[in-house]
Coordinates of C-alpha atoms in Angstrom, one line a residue:
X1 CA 149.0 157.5 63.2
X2 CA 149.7 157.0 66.5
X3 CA 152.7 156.1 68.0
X4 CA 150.8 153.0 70.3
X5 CA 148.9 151.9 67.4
X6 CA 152.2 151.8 64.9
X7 CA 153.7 149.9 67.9
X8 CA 150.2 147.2 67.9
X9 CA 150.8 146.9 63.8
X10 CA 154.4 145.9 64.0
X11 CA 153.7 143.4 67.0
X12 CA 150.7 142.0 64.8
X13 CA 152.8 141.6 61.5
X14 CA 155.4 139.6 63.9
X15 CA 152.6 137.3 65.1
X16 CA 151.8 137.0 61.3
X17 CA 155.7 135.3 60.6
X18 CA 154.8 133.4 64.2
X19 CA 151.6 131.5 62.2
X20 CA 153.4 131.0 59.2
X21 CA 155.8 128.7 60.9
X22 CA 153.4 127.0 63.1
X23 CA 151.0 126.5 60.2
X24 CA 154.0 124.4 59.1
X25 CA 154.4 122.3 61.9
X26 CA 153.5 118.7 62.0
X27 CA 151.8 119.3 65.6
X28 CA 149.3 121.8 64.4
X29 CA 148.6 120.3 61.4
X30 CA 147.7 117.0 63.0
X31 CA 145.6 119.2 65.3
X32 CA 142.8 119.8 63.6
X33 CA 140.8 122.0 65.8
X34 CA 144.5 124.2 66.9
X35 CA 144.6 124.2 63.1
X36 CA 141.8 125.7 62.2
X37 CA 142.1 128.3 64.8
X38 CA 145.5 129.3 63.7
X39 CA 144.1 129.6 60.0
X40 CA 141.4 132.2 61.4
X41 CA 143.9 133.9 63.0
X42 CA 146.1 133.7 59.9
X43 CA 143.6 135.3 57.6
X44 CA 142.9 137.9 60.2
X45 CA 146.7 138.8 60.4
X46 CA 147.1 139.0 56.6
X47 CA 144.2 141.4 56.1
X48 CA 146.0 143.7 58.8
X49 CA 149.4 143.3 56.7
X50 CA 147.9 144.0 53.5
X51 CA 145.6 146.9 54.8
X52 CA 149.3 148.5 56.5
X53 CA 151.2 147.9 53.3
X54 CA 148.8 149.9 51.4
X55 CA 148.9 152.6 54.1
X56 CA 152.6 153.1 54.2
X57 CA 152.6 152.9 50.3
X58 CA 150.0 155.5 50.2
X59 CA 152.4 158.1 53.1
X60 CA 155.2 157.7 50.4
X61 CA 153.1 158.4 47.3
X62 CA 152.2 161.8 49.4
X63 CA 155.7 162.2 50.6
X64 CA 156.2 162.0 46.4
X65 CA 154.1 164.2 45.6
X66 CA 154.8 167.0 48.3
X67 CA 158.9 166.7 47.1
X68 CA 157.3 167.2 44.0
X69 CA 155.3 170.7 44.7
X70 CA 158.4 171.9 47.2
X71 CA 161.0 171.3 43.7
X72 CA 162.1 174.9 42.8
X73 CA 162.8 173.5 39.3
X74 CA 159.0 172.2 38.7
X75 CA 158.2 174.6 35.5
X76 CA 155.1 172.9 34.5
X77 CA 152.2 174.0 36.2
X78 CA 150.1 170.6 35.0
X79 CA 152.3 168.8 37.0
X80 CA 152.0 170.8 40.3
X81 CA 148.3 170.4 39.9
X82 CA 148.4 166.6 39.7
X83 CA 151.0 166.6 42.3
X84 CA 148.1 168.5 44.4
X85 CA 145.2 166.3 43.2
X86 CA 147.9 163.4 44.5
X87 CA 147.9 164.8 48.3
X88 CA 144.4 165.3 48.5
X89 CA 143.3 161.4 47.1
X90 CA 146.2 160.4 49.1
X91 CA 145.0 161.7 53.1
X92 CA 141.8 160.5 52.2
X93 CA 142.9 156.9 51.6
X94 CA 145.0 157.1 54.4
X95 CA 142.7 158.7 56.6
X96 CA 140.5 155.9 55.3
X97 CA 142.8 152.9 55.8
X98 CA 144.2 154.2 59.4
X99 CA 140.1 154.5 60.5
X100 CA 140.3 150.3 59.2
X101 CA 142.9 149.3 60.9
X102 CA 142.4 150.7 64.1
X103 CA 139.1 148.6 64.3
X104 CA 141.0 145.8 63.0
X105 CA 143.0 145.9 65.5
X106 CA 140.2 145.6 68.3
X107 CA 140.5 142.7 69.8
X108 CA 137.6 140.3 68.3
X109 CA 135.3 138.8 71.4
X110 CA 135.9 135.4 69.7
X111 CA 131.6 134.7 69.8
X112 CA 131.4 137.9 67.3
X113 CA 131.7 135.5 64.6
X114 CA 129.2 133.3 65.8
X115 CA 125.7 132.7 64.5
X116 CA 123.0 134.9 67.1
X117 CA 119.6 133.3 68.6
X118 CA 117.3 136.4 69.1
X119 CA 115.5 136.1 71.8
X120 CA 112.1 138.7 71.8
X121 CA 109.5 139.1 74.5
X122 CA 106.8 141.1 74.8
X123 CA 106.7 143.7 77.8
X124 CA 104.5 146.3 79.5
X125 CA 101.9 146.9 77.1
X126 CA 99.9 144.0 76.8
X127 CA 98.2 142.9 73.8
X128 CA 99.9 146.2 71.8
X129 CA 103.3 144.7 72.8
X130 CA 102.7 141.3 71.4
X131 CA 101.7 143.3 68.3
X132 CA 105.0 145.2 67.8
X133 CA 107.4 141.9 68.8
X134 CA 105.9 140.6 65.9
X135 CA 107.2 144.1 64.1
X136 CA 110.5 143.4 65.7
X137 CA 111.0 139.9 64.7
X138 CA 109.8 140.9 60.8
X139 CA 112.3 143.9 61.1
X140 CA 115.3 141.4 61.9
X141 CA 114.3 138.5 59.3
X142 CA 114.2 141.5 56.6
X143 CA 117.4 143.3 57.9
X144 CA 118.8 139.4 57.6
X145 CA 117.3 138.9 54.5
X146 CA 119.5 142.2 53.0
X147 CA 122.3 140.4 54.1
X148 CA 122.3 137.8 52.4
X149 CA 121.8 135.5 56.1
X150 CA 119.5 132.7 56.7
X151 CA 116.9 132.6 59.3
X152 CA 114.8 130.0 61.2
X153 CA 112.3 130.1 63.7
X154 CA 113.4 128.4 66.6
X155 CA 110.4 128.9 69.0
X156 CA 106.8 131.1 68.8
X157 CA 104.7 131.6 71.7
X158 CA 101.7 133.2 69.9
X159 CA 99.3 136.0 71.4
X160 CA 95.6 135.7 70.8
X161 CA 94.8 139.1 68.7
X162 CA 98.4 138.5 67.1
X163 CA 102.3 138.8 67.5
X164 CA 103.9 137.1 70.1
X165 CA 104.5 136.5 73.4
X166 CA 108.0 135.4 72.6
X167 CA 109.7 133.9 70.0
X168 CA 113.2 132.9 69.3
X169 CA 114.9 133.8 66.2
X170 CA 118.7 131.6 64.9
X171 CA 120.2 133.7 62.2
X172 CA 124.0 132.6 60.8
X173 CA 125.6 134.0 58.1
X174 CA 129.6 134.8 56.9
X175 CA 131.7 136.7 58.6
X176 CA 132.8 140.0 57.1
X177 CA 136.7 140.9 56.1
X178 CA 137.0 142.0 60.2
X179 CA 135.9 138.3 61.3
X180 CA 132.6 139.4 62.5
X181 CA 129.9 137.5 62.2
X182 CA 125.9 137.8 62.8
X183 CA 126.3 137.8 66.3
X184 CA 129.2 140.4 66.4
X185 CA 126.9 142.5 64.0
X186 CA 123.7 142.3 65.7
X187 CA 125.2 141.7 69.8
X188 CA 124.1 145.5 70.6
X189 CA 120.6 144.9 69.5
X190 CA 119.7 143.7 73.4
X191 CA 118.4 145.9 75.7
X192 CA 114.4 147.2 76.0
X193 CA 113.0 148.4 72.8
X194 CA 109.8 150.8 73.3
X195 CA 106.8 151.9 71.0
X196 CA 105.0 154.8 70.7
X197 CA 101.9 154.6 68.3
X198 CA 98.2 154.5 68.6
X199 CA 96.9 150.5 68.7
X200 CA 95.1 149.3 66.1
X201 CA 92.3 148.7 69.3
X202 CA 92.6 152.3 70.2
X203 CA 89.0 154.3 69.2
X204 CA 89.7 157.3 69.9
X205 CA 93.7 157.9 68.4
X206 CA 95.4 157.9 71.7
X207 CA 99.2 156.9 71.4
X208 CA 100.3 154.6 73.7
X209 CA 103.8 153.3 74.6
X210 CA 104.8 149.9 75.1
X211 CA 107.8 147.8 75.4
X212 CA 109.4 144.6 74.3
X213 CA 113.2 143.0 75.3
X214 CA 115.3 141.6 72.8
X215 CA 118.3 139.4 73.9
X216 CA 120.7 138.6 71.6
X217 CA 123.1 135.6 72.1
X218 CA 125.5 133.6 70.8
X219 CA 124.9 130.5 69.1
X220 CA 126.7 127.9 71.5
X221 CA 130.0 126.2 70.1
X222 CA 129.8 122.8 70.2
X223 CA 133.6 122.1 70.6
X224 CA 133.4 124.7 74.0
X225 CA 129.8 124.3 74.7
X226 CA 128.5 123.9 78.4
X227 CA 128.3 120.2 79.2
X228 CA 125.0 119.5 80.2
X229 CA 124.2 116.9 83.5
X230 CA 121.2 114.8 82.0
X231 CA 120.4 114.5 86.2
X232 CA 120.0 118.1 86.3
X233 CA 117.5 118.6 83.7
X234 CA 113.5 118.3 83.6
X235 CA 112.2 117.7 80.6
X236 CA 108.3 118.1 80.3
X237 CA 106.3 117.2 77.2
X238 CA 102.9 118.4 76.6
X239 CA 100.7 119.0 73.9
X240 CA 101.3 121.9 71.3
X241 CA 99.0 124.8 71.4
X242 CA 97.7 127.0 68.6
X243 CA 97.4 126.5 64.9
X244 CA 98.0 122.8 63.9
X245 CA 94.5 120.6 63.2
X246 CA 94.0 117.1 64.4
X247 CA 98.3 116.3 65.3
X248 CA 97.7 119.2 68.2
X249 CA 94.9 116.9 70.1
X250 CA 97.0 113.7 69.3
X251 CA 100.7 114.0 70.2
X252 CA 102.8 115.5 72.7
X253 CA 105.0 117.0 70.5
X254 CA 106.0 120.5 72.7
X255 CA 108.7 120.4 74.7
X256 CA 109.9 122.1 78.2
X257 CA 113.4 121.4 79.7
X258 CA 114.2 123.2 82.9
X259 CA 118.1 123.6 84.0
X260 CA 117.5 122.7 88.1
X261 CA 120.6 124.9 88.9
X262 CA 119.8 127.9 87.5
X263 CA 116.1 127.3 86.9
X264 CA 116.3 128.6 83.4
X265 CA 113.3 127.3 81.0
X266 CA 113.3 126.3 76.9
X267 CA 110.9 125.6 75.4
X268 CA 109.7 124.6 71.9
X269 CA 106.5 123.4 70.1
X270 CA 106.8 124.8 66.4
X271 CA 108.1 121.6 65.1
X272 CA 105.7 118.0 64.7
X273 CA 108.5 116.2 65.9
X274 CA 109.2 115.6 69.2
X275 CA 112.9 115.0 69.0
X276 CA 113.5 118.1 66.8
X277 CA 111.7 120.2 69.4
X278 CA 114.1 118.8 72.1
X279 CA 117.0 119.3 70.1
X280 CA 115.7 122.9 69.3
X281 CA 114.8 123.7 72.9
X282 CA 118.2 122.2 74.5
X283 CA 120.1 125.0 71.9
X284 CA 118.3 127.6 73.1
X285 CA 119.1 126.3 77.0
X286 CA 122.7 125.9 76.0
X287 CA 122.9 129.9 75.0
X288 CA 121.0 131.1 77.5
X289 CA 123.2 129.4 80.0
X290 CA 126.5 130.5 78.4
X291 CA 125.0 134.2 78.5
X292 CA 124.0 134.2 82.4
X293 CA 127.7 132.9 82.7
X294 CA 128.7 135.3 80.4
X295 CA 126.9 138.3 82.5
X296 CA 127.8 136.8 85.9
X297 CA 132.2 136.4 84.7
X298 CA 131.8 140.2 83.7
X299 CA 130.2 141.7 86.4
X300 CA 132.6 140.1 88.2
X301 CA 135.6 141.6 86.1
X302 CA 134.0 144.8 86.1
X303 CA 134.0 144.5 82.5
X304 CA 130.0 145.2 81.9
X305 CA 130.6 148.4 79.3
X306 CA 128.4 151.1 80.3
X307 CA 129.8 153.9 78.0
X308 CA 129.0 154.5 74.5
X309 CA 127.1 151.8 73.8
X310 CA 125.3 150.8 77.5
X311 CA 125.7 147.5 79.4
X312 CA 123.7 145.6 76.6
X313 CA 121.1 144.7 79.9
X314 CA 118.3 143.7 78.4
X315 CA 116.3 146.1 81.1
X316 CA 118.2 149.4 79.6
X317 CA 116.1 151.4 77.4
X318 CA 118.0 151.2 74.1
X319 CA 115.5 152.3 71.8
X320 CA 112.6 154.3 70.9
X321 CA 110.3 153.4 67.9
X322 CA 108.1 157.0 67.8
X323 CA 105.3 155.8 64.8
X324 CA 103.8 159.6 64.6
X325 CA 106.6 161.1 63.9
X326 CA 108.7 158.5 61.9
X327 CA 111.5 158.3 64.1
X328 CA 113.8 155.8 65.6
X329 CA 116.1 157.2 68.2
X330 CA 119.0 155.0 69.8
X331 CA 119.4 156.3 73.5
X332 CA 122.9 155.1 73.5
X333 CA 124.9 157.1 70.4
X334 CA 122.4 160.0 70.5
X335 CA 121.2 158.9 67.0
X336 CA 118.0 159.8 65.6
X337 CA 117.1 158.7 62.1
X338 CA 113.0 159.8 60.5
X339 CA 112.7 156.9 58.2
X340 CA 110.8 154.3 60.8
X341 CA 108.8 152.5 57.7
X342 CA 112.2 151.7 56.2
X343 CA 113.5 150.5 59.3
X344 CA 110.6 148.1 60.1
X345 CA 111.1 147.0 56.7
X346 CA 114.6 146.0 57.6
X347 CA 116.8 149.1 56.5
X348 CA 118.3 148.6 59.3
X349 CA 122.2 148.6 58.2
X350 CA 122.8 152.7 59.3
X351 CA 121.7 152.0 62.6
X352 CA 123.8 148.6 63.2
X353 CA 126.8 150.4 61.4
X354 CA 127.2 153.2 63.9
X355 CA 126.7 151.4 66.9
X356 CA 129.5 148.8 65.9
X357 CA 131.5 152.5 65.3
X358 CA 131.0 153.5 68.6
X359 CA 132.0 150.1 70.2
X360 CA 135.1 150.4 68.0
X361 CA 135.5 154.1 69.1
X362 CA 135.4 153.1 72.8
X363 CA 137.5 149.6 72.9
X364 CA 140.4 152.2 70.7
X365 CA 140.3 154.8 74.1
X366 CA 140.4 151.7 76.2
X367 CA 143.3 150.3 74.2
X368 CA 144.8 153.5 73.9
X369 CA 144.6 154.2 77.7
X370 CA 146.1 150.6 78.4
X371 CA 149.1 151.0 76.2
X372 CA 152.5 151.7 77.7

């Protein structure tokens, strides 16, 4: 291992006896929101501590075992071969748990653990592109769905031959043993996402290529949420469109509310109820809001990550979806995988898995080039 990230794990199993006091303290325990912080933070730390334990237990079971081989006096040869079979299972687990702890050791953007709003629109490509952000937003609720998350549609803005125009996807779920949650997991999926496939309008078996964007955000936290000025928002009813019988002539159930400001528009009509479409529509303000603050604070920083794993702008051509051949390339990591019918199906975990690898990879160099 090296010497700066031995030097990180000994700072972060001090922080660990820091919490354990403070978690004691009548301050922070009367606080519940510090509290609760401290407690994720807590868990996080102990994970680390165990995880390190069991990699310095492993180095001295190989240290053992090699002492072992190097005895002159070791007569039987059984026991040299399970001091061998020892060293072997031993790097791998260490190779293993040393790969773990650097990324737990990445500092956690603390929305990862947030639930995600997916935001899909259809692009260049017309009534094709509709079609295949209708495939897009299937192949997230399956790949949620695998998970073990929950879905709901937030917003539709339906196209006439099918698919959408839009639509707006919330998906929460647990966090996994690193603290990241759906949005940490599914944060690289923005960026332009194009098709190549012949239309189910095309005669005479031309492909075409089209294009949809997918943004994906973080569900707003109440506690730190944007404070909204009622004075600077506009909010427009008007009557639903689409599917929906006699209540679609009757009520003005759909819901606009523009942010004067910035001039960024929700909107929401899925839902009968007028209240629940403004409540549904002001969430999806609220994150888009955080996110243009979000984009503008890093570009200001210089912090927009253009490496491994792009910018994350939703104009950068992330992904190609080729339906002749049965391939899905990610432009990013290089990555190429010929099982497109799974991955519209929602087999969609090898994909996600390496591009959270090569985040990891590049926030270690940046850490690594930081260090003293």
């Amino acid at each position: 291992m090296k010497e700066f990230l031995r030097q990180t794990l000994e700072r972060q199993l001090a922080r660990l006896q820091e919490l354990d006091a403070l978690l004691s303290a009548a301050d922070v325990v009367n606080d519940l929101e510090r509290f609760r912080k401290l407690t994720r933070e807590h868990a996080q730390s102990s994970a680390l501590g165990e995880a390190y334990r069991r990699l310095t237990q492993r180095q001295a079971d190989r240290q053992q075992a090699h002492e072992m081989l190097a005895d002159p006096h070791l007569a039987d040869p059984q026991l040299g071969e399970l001091a061998r079979e020892e060293i072997a299972a031993a790097e791998q687990d260490i190779a293993e748990l040393e790969k773990q702890l650097q990324l737990m050791l990445i500092a956690k953007d603390p929305d990862d653990a947030r639930p995600a709003l997916i935001e899909i629109r259809a692009g260049t490509g017309g009534d094709e592109s509709a079609l295949f952000a209708g495939d897009l937003l299937r192949m997230y609720t399956r790949y949620a769905q695998r998970c073990g998350w929950q879905c709901e549609l937030i917003s539709t803005s339906p196209a006439e031959l099918g698919g959408y125009k839009e639509a707006v996807l919330r998906i929460e779920g647990p966090c996994d043993a690193q603290g990241v949650g759906v949005y940490g997991k599914l944060r690289l999926e923005s960026g332009g996402h194009r098709v190549q496939r012949v239309p189910a309008t095309e005669a005479q078996g031309r492909i075409h290529t089209s294009a949809c964007t997918v943004a994906v955000l973080p569900e707003p936290d109440e506690a730190q949420a944007v404070k909204l000025n009622a004075a600077e928002l506009r909010i427009d009813t008007y009557r639903a469109s689409g599917a929906g019988g006699q209540h679609v002539n009757k009520t003005d159930s759909a819901v606009r509310i523009t942010h004067l400001p910035t001039g960024i528009v929700a909107e929401c009509q899925d839902d009968r109820s007028q209240h629940r479409n403004k409540a549904r529509a002001l969430q999806v303000l609220l994150a888009r809001i955080q996110d243009k603050q979000r984009s503008e604070q890093a570009a200001k920083d210089a912090a927009l990550r253009k490496g491994l794993v792009g910018s994350g702008d939703r104009s950068d051509r992330i992904r190609t979806y080729n339906f002749p051949q049965g391939r899905l390339s990610d432009h990013r990591i290089n990555m190429t995988v010929y099982k497109l019918d799974q991955v519209m199906e929602g087999d969609l975990g090898d994909v996600v898995d390496a591009l959270q690898v090569a985040r990891g990879a590049e926030l270690l160099a940046e850490l690594e080039n930081a260090a003293p």
